[in-house]
PDB file of C-alpha atoms in Angstrom:
ATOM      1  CA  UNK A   1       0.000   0.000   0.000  1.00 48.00           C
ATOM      2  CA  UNK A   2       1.660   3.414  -0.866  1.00 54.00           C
ATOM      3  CA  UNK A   3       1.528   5.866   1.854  1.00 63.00           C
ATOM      4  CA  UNK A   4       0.402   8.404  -1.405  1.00 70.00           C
ATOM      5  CA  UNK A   5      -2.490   6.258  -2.398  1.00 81.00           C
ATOM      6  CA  UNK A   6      -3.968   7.038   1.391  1.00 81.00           C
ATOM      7  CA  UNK A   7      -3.116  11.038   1.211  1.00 81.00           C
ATOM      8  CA  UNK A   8      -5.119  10.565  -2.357  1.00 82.00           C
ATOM      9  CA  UNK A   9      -7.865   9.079  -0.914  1.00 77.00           C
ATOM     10  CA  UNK A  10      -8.112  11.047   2.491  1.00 79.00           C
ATOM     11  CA  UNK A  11      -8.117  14.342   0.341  1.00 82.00           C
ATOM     12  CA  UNK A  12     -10.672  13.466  -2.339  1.00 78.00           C
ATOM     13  CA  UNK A  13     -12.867  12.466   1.414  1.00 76.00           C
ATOM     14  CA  UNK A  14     -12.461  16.023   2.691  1.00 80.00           C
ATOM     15  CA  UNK A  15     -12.989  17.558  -0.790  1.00 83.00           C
ATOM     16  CA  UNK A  16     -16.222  15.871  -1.124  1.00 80.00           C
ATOM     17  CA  UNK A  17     -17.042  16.356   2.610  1.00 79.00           C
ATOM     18  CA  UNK A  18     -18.838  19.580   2.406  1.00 85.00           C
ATOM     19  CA  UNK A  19     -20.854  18.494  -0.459  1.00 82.00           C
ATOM     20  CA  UNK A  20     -22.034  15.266   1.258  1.00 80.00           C
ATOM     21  CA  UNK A  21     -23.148  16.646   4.888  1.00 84.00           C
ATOM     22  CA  UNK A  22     -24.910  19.721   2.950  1.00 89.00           C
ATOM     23  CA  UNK A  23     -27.726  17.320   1.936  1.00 91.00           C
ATOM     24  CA  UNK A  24     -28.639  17.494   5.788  1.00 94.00           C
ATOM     25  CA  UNK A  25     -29.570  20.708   5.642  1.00 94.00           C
ATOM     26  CA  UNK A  26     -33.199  19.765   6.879  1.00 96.00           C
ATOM     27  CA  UNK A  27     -32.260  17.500   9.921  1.00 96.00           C
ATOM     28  CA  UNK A  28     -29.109  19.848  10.998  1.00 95.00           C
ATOM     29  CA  UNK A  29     -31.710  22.598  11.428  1.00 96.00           C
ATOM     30  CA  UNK A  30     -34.618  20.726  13.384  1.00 97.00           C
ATOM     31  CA  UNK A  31     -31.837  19.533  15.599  1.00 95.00           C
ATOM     32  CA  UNK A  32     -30.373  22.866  15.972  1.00 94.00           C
ATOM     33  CA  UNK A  33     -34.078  24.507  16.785  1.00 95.00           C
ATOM     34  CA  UNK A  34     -34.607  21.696  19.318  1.00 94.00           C
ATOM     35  CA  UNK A  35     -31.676  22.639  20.982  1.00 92.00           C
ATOM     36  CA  UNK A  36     -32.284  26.285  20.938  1.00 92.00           C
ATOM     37  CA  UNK A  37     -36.013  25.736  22.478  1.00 91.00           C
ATOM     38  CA  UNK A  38     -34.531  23.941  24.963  1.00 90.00           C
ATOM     39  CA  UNK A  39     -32.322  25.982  26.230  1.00 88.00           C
ATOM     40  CA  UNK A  40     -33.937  29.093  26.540  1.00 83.00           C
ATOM     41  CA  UNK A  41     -33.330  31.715  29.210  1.00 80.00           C
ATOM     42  CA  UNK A  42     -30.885  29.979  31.817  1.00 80.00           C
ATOM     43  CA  UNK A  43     -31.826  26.104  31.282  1.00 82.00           C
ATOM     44  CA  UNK A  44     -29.122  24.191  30.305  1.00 84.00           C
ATOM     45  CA  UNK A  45     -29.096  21.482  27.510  1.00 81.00           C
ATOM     46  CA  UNK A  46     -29.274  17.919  29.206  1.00 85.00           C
ATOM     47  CA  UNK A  47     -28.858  14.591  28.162  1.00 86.00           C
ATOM     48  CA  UNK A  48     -32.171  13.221  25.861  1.00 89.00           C
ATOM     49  CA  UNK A  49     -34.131  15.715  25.547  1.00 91.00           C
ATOM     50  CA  UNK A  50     -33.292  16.259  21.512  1.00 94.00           C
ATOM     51  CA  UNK A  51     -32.300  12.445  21.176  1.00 95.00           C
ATOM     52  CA  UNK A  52     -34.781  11.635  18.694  1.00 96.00           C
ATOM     53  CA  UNK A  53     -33.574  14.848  16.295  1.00 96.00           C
ATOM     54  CA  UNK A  54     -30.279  13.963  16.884  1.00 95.00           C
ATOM     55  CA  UNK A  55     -30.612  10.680  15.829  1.00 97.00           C
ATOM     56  CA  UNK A  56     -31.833  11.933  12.585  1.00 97.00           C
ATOM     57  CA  UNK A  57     -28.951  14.250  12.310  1.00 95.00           C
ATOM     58  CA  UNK A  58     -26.762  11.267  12.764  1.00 94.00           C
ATOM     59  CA  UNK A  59     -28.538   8.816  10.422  1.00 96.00           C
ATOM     60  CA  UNK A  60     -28.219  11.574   7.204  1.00 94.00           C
ATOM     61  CA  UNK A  61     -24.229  12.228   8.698  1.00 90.00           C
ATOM     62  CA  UNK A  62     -23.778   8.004   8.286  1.00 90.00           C
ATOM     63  CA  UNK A  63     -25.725   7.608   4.913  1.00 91.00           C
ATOM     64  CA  UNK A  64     -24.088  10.623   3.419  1.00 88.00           C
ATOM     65  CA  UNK A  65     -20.572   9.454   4.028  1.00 82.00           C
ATOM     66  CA  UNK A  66     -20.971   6.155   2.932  1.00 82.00           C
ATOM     67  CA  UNK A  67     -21.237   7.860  -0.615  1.00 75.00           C
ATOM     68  CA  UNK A  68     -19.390   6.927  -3.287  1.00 62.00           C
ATOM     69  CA  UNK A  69     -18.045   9.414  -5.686  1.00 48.00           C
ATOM     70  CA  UNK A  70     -19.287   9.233  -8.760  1.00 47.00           C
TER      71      UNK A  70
END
């Protein structure tokens, strides 16, 4: 394995990176306005309480990267 065929690979990853995690647009934003509505005022962000958004956000993060380029 050439240590040049990685750097290749790793940069055409990060090139493409933006591209990919833009198409989760959508669940980026309902997880970001859960957030915000639960933190409002002095109440701090705890554990679960924007696990189900978040999960969504994840999801789109896994499925994007697992894209090929084409």
């Amino acid at each position: 394995m050439s240590g040049s065929n990685v750097w290749s690979r790793t940069r055409e990853k990060m090139r493409l990176f933006p591209e990919r995690f833009a198409q989760c647009a959508n669940e980026a934003a309902v997880y970001g306005k859960c957030v915000a509505a639960t933190t409002t005022g002095t109440q701090e962000l705890r554990k679960d309480l924007c696990a189900k958004e978040f999960e969504a956000l994840k999801i789109c993060f896994t499925n994007a990267a697992k894209k090929r380029a084409r």
